[in-house]
PDB file of C-alpha atoms and ligand atoms in Angstrom:
ATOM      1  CA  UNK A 201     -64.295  56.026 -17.108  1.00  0.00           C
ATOM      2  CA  UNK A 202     -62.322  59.222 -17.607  1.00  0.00           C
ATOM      3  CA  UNK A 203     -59.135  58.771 -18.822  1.00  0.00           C
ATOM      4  CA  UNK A 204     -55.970  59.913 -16.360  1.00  0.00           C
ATOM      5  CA  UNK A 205     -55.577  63.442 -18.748  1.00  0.00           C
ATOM      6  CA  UNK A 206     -59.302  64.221 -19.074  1.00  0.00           C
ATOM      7  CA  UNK A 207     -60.628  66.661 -16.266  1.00  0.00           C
ATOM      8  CA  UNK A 208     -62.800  65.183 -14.129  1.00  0.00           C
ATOM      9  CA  UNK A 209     -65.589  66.310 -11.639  1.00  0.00           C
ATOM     10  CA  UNK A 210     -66.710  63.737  -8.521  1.00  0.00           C
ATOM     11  CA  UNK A 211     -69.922  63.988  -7.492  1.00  0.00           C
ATOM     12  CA  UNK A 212     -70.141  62.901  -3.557  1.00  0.00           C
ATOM     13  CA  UNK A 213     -73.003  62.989  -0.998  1.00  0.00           C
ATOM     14  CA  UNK A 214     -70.806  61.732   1.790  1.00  0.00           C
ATOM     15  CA  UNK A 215     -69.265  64.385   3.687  1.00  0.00           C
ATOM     16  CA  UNK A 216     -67.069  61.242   5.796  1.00  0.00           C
ATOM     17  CA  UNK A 217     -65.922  60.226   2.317  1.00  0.00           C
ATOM     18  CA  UNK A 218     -65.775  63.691   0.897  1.00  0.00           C
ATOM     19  CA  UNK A 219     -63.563  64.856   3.785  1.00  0.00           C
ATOM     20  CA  UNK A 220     -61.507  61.469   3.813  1.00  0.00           C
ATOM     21  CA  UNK A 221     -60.269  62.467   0.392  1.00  0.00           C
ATOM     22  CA  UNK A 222     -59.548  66.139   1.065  1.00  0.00           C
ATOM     23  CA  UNK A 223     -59.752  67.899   4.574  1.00  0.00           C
ATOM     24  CA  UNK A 224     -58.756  64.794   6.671  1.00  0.00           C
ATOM     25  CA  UNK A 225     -56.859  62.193   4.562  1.00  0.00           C
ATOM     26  CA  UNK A 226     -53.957  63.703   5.654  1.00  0.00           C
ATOM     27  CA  UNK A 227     -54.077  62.823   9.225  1.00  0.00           C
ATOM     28  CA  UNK A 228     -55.901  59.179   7.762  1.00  0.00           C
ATOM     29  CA  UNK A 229     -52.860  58.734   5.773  1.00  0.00           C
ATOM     30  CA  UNK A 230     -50.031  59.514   8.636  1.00  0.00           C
ATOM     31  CA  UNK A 231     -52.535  57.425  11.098  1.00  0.00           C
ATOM     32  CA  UNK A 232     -52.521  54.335   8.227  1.00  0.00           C
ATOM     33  CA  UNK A 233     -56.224  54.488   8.173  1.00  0.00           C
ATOM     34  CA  UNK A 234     -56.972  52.464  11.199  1.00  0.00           C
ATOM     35  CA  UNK A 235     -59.651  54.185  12.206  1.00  0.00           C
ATOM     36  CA  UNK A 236     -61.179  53.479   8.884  1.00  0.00           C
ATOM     37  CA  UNK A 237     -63.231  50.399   8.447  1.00  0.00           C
ATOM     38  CA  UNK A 238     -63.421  50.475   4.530  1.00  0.00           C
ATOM     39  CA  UNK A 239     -59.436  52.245   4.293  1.00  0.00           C
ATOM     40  CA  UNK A 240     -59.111  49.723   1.475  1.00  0.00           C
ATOM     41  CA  UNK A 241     -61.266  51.647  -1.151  1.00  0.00           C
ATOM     42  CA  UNK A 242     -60.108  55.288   0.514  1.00  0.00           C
ATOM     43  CA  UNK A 243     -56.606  54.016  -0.417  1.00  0.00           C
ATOM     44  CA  UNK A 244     -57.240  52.942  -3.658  1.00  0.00           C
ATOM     45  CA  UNK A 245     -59.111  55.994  -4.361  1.00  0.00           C
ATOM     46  CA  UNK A 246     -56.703  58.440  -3.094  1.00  0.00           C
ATOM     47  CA  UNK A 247     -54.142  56.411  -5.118  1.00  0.00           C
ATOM     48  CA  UNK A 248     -56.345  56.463  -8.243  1.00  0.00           C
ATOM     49  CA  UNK A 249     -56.444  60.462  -7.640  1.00  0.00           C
ATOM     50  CA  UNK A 250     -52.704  60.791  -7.115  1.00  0.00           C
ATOM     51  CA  UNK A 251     -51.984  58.791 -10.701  1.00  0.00           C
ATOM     52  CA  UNK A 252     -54.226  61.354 -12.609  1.00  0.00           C
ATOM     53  CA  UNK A 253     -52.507  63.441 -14.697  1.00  0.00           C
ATOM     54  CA  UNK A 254     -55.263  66.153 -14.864  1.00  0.00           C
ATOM     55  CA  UNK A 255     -57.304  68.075 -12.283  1.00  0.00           C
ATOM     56  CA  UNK A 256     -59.825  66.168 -10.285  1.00  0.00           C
ATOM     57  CA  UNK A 257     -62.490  68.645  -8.695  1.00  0.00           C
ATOM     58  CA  UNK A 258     -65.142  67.365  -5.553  1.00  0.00           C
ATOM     59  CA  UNK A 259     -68.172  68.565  -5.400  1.00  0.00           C
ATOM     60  CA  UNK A 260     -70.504  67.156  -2.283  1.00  0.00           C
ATOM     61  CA  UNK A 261     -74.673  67.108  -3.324  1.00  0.00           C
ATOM     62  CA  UNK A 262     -77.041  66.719  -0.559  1.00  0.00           C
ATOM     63  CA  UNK A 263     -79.987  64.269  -1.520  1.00  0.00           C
ATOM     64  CA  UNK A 264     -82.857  66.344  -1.837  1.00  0.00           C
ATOM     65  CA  UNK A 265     -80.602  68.044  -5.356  1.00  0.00           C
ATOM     66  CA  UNK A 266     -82.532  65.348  -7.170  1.00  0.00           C
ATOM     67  CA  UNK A 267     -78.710  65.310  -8.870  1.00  0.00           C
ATOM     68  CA  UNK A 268     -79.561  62.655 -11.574  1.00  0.00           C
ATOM     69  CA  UNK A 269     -75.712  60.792 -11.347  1.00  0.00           C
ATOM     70  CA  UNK A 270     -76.389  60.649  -7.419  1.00  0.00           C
ATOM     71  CA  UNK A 271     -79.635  59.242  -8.668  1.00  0.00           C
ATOM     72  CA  UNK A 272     -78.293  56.824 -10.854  1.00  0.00           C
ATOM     73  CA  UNK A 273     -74.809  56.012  -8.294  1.00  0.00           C
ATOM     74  CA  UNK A 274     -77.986  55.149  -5.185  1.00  0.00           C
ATOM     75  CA  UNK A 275     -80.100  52.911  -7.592  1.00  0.00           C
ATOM     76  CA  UNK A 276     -76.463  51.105  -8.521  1.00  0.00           C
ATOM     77  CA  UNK A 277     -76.209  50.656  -4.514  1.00  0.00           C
ATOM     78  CA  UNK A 278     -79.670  49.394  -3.886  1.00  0.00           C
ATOM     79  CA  UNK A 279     -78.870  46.697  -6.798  1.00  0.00           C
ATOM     80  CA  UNK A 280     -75.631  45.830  -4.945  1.00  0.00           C
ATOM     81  CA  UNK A 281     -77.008  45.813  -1.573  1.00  0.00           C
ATOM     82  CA  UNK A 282     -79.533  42.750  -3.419  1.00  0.00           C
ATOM     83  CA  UNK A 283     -76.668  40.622  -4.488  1.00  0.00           C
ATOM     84  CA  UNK A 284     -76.712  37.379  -3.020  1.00  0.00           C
ATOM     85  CA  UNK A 285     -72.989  37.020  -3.884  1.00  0.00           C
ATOM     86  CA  UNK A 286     -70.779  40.285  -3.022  1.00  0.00           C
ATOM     87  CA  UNK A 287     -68.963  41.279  -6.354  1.00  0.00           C
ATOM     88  CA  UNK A 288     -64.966  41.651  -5.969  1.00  0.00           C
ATOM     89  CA  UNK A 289     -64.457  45.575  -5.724  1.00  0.00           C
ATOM     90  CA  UNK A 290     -61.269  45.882  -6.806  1.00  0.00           C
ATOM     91  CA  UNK A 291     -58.805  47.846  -4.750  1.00  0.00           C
ATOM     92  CA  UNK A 292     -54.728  46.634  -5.538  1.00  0.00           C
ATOM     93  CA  UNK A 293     -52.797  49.821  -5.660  1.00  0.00           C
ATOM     94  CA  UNK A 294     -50.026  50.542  -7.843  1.00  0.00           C
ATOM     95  CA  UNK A 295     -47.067  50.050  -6.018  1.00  0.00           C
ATOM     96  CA  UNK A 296     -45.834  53.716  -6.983  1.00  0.00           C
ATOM     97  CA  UNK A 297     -49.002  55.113  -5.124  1.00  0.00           C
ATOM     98  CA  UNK A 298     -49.008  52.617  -2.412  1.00  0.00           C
ATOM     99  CA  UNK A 299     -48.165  53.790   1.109  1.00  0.00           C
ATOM    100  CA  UNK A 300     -48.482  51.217   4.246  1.00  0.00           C
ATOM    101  CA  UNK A 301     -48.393  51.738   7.608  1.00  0.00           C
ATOM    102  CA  UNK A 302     -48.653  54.748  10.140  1.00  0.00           C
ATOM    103  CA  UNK A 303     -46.199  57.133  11.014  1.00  0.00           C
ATOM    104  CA  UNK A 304     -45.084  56.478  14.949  1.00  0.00           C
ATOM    105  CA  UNK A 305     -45.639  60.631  15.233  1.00  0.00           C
ATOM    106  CA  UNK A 306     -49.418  59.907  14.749  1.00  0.00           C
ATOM    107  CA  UNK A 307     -49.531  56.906  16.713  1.00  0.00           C
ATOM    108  CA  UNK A 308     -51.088  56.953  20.292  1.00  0.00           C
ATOM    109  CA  UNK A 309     -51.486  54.826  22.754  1.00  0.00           C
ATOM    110  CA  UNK A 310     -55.575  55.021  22.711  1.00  0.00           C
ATOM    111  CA  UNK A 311     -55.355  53.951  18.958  1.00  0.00           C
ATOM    112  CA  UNK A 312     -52.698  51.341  19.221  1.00  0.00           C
ATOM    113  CA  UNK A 313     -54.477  49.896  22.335  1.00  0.00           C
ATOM    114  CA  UNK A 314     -57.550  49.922  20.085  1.00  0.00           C
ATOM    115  CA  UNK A 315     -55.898  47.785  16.942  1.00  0.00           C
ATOM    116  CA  UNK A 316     -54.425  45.464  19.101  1.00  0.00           C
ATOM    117  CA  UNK A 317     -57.576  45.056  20.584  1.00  0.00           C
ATOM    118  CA  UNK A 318     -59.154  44.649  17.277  1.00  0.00           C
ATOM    119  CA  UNK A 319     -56.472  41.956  16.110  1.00  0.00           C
ATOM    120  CA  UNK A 320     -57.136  40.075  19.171  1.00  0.00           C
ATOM    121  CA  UNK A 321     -61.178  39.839  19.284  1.00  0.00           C
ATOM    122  CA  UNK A 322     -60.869  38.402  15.444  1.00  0.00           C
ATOM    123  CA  UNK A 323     -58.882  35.105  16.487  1.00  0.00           C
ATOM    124  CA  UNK A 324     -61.176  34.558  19.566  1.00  0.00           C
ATOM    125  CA  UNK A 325     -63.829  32.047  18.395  1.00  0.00           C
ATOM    126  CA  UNK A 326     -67.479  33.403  19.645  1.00  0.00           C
ATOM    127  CA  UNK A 327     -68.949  31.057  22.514  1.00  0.00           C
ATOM    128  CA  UNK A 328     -71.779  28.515  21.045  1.00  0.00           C
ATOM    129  CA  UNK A 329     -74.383  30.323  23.137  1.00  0.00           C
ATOM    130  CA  UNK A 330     -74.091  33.419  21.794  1.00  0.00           C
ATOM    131  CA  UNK A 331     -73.631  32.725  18.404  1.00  0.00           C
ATOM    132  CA  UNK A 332     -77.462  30.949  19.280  1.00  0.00           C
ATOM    133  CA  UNK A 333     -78.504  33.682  21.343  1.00  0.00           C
ATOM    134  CA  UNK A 334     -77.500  36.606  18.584  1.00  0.00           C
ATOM    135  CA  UNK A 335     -79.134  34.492  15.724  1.00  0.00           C
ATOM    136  CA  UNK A 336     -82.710  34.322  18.144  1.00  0.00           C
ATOM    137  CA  UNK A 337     -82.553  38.076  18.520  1.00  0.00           C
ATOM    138  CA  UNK A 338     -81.729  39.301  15.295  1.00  0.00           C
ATOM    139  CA  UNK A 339     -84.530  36.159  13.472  1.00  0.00           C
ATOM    140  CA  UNK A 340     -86.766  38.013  15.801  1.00  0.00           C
ATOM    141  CA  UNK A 341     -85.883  41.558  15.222  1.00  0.00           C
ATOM    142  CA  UNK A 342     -86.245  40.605  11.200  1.00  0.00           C
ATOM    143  CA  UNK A 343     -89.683  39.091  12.054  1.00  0.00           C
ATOM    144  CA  UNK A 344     -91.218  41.874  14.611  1.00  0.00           C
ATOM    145  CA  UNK A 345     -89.918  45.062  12.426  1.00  0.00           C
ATOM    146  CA  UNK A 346     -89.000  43.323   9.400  1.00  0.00           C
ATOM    147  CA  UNK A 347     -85.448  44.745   9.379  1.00  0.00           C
ATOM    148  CA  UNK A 348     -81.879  42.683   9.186  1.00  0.00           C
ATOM    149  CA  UNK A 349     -79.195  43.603  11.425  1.00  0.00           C
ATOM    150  CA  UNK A 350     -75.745  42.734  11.533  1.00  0.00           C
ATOM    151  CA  UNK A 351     -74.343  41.453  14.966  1.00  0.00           C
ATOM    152  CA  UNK A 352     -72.159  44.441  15.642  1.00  0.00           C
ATOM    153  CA  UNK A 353     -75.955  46.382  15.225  1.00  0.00           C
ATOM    154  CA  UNK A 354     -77.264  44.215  18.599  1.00  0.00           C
ATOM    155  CA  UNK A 355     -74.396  44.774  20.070  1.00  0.00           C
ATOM    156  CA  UNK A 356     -74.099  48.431  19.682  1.00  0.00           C
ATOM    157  CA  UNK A 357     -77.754  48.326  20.615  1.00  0.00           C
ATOM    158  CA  UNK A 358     -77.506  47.222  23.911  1.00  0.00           C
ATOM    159  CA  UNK A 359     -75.541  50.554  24.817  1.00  0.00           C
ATOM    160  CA  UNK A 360     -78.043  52.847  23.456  1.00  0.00           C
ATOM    161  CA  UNK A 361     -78.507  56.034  25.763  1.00  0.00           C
ATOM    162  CA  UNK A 362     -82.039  54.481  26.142  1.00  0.00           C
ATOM    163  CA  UNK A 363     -81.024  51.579  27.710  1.00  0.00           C
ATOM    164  CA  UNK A 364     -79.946  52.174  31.532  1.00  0.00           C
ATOM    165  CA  UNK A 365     -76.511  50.811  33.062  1.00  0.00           C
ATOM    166  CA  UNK A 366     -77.628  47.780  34.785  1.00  0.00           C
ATOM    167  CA  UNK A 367     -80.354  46.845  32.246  1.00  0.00           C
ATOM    168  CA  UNK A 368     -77.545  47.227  29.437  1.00  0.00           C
ATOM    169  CA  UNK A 369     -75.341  45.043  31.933  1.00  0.00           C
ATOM    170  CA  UNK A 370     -78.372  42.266  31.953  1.00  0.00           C
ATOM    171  CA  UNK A 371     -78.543  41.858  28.122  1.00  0.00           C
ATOM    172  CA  UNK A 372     -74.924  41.274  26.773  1.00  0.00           C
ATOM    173  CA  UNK A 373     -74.780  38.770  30.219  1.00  0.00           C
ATOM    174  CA  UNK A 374     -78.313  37.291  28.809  1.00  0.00           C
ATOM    175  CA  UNK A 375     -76.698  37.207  25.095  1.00  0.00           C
ATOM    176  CA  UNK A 376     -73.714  35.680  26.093  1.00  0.00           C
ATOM    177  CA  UNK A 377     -75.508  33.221  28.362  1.00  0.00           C
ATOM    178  CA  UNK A 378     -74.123  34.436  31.741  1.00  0.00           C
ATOM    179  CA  UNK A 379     -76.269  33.832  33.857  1.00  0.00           C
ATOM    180  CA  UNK A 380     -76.264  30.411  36.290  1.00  0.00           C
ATOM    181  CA  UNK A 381     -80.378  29.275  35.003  1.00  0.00           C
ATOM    182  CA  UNK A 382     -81.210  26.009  33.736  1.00  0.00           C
ATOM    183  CA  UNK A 383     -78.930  23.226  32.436  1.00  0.00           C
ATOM    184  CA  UNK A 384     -75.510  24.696  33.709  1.00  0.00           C
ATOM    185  CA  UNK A 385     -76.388  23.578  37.029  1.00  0.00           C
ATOM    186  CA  UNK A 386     -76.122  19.865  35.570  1.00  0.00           C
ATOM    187  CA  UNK A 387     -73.054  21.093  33.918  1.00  0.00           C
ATOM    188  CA  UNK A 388     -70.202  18.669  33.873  1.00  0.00           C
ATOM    189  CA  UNK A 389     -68.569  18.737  37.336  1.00  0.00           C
ATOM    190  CA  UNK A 390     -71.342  20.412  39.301  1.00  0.00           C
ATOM    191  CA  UNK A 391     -72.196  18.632  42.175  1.00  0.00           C
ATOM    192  CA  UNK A 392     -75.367  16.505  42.160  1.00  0.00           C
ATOM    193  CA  UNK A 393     -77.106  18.183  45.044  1.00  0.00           C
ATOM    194  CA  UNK A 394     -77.389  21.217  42.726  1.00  0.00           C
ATOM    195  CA  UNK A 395     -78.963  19.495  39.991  1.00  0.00           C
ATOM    196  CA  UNK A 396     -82.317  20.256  41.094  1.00  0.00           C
ATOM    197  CA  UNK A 397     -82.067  24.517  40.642  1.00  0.00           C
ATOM    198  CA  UNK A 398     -81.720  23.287  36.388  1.00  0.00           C
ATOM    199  CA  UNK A 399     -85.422  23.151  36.962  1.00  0.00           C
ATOM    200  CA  UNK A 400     -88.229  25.810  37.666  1.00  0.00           C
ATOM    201  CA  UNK A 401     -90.091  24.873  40.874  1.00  0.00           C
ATOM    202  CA  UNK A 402     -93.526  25.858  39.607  1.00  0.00           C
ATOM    203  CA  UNK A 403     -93.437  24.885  36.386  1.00  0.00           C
ATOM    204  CA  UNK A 404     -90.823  21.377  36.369  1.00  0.00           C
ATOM    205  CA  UNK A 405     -89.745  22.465  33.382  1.00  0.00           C
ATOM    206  CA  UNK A 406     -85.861  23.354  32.800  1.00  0.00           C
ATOM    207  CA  UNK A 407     -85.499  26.850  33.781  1.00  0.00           C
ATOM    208  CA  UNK A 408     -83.823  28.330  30.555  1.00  0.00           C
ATOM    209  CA  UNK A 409     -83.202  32.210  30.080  1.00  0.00           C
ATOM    210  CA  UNK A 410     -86.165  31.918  27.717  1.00  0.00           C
ATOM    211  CA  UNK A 411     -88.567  30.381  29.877  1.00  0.00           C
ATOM    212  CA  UNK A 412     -87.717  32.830  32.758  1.00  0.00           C
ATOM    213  CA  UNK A 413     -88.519  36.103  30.490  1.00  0.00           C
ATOM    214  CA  UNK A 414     -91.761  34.801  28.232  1.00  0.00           C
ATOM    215  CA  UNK A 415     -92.729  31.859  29.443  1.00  0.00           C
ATOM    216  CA  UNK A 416     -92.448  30.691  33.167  1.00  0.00           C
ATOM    217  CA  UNK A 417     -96.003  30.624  35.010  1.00  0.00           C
ATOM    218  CA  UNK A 418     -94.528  31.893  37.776  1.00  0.00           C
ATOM    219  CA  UNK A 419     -96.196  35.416  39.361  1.00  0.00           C
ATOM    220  CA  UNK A 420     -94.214  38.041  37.318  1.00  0.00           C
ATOM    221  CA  UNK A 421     -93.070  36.862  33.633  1.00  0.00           C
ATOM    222  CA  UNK A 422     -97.160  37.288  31.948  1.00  0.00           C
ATOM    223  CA  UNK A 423     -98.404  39.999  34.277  1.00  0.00           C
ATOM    224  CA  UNK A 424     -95.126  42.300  32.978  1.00  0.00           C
ATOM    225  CA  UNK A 425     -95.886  41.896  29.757  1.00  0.00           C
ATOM    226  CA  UNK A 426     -99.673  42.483  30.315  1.00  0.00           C
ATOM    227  CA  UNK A 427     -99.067  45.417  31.881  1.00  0.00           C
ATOM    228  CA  UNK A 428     -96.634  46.878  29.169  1.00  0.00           C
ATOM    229  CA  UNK A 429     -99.156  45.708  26.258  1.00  0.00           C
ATOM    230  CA  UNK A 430    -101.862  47.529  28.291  1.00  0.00           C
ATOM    231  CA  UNK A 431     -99.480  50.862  28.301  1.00  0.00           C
ATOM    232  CA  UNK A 432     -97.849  50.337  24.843  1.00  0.00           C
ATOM    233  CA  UNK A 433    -101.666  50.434  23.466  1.00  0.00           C
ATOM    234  CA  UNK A 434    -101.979  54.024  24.427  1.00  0.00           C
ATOM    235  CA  UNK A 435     -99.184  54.859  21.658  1.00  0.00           C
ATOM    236  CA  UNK A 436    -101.738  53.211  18.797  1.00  0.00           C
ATOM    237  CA  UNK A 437     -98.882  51.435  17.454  1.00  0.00           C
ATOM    238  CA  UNK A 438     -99.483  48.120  17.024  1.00  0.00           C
ATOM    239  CA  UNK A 439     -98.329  45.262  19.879  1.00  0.00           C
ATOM    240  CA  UNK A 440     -95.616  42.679  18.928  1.00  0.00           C
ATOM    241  CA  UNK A 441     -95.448  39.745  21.087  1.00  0.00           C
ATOM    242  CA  UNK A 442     -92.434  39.071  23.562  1.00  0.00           C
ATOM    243  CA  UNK A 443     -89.270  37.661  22.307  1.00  0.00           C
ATOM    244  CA  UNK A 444     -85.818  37.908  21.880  1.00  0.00           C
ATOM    245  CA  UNK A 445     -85.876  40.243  18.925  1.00  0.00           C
ATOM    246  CA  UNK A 446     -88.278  42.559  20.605  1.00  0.00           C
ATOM    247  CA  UNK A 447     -87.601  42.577  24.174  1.00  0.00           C
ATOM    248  CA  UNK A 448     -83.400  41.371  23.928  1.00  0.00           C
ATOM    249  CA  UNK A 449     -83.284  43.398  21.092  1.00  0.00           C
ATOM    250  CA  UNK A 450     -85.199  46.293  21.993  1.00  0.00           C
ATOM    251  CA  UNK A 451     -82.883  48.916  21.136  1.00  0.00           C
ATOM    252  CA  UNK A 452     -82.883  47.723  17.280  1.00  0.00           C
ATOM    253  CA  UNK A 453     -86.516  48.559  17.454  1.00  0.00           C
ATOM    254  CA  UNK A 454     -87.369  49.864  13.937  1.00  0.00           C
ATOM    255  CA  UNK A 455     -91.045  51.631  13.846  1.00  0.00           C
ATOM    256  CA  UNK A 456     -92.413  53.374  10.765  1.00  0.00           C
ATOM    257  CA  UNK A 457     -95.254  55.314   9.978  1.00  0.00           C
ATOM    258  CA  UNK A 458     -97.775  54.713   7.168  1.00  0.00           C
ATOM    259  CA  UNK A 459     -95.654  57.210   4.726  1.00  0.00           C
ATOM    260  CA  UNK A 460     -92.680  54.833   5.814  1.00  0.00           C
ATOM    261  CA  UNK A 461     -90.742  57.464   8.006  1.00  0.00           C
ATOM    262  CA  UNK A 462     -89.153  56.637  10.973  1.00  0.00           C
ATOM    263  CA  UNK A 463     -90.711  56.915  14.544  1.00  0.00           C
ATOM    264  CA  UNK A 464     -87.629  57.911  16.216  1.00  0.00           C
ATOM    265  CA  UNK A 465     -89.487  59.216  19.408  1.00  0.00           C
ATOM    266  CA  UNK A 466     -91.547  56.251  19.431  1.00  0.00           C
ATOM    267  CA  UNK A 467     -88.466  53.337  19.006  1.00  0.00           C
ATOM    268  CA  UNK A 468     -87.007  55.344  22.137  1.00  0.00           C
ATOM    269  CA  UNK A 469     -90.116  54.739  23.748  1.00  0.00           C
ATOM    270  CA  UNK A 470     -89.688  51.286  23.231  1.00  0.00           C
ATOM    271  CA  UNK A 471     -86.178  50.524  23.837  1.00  0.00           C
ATOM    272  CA  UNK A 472     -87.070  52.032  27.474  1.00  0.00           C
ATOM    273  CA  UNK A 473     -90.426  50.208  27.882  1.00  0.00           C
ATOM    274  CA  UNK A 474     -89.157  46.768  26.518  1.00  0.00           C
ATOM    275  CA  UNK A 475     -85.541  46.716  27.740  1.00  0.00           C
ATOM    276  CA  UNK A 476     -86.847  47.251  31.384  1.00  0.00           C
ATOM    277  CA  UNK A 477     -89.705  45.032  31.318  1.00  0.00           C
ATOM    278  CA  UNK A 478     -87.474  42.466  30.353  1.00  0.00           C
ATOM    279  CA  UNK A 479     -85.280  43.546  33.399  1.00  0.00           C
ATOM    280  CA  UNK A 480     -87.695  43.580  35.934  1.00  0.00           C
ATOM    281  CA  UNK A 481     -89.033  40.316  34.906  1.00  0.00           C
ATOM    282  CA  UNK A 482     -85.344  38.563  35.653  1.00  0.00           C
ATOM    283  CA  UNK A 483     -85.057  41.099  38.895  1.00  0.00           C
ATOM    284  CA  UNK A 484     -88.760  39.167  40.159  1.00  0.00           C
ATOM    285  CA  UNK A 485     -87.481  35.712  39.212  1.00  0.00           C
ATOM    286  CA  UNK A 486     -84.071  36.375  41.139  1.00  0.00           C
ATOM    287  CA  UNK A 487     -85.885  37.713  44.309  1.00  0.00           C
ATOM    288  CA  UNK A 488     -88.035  34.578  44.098  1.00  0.00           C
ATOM    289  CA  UNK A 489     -85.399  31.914  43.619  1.00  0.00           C
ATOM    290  CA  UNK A 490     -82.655  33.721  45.582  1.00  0.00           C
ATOM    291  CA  UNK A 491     -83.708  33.640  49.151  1.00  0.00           C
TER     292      UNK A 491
HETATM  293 ZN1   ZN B 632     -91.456  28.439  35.348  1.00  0.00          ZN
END
């Protein structure tokens, strides 16, 4: 590490990080970097910068430079991104350089709405069902496309631009476990004489969310899916059986070609195909039960 007299040259590849330390930390700084989601380490960098006693120049490298400290600074990441245990980055500023808070002149109403917001969702404790229901879509996202994705991922997901309004609407209710199907018609309280819709009345089996979409013998659930392997097939990508990874979580879709490059075009394709398969397959059960 440089010392704070020594000149110094930064090496960046991240124009959001390259402009959060020159063009724009400004306006970070009077906003108290709530918009930020790692301000910690932008604050204790900026701070770092502030205490050095000699000139600190930026230079931003694009990728394909083949510069070899980028090089070496992506291998270090990889190697992090493997740790089983995060390391402790540390990020206490000294109190000289520390500034906290935002100034009320940058402040507005959108962005104070938005932390409050933020503050809020943290103490709400997530619902048991969709703590279960997240952890079957993203097991089965990891097992069709072999990919891990963080629950803010699926959520984001389900508001792609591929996915329509009312389809998007049908997941997070699916995810969260919305919908009146199988065992909360025996819930505690519910009358008896409703005890009966907890089960599917072709099968006899309890009509859960995942029986409805990939399982009930019903018209509708198999000949969906038949129909959408018989289409997908005419991509010559390979098939992936129904689940909740790759129907629930359709928009995390991640398809590659031999090289290893991304299909973009074609995991569009699927987010469409799979999301409203899985769509129409509720909309059949609903105008069967629901007469
Ligand atoms: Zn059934």
């Amino acid at each position: 590490m440089a010392n704070e007299k020594t000149r110094l040259l930064e090496i960046i590849d991240s124009k959001s990080v390259f402009e959060g330390i020159t063009s724009r930390q400004k306006k970070q700084e009077k906003e108290g970097y709530l918009r930020q989601s790692n301000a910690d380490i932008t604050k204790a960098l900026v701070a770092k910068m502030r205490a050095r006693k000699a000139r600190t120049s930026l230079k931003i490298v694009k990728a394909e430079d083949g510069h070899t400290g980028h090089k070496c600074a992506k291998t270090l990441a990889k190697e992090g991104a493997q740790k089983q245990q995060t390391s402790k980055i540390k990020t206490d500023v000294d109190p000289i350089w520390a500034i906290s808070g935002a100034c009320l002149s940058a402040m507005t109403q959108k962005l104070a709405y938005s932390v409050i917001r933020k503050k809020k969702g943290v103490l709400l404790k997530p619902r048991e069902e969709t703590t279960t229901n997240l952890a079957l879509v993203s097991e089965g996202i990891k097992e069709a496309f072999g990919v891990d994705v963080t629950q803010a991922e699926m959520w984001k997901s389900i508001r792609s631009k591929h996915i329509s309004g009312p389809c998007s609407q049908f997941l997070w209710k699916t995810i969260h476990g919305l919908f009146m199907v199988g065992n909360r018609w025996r819930r505690e309280g519910m009358p008896e004489e409703y005890h009966d819709r907890a089960v599917c009345s072709v099968c006899e089996n309890t009509e859960s969310m995942d029986h409805i979409l990939f399982r009930c013998e019903a018209p509708g659930q198999a000949e969906i899916w038949r129909e959408l392997k018989r289409v997908w097939a005419l991509t010559g990508i390979p098939w992936k059986e129904p689940d909740w990874g790759t129907a629930l979580g359709a928009g995390c879709a991640v398809l590659r070609s031999e090289n290893g490059a991304r299909k973009t075009h074609m995991e569009s394709l699927w987010t469409i195909l799979w999301s409203e398969a899985v769509h129409l397959i509720w909309k059949l059960r609903c105008e069967r039960v629901i007469r």
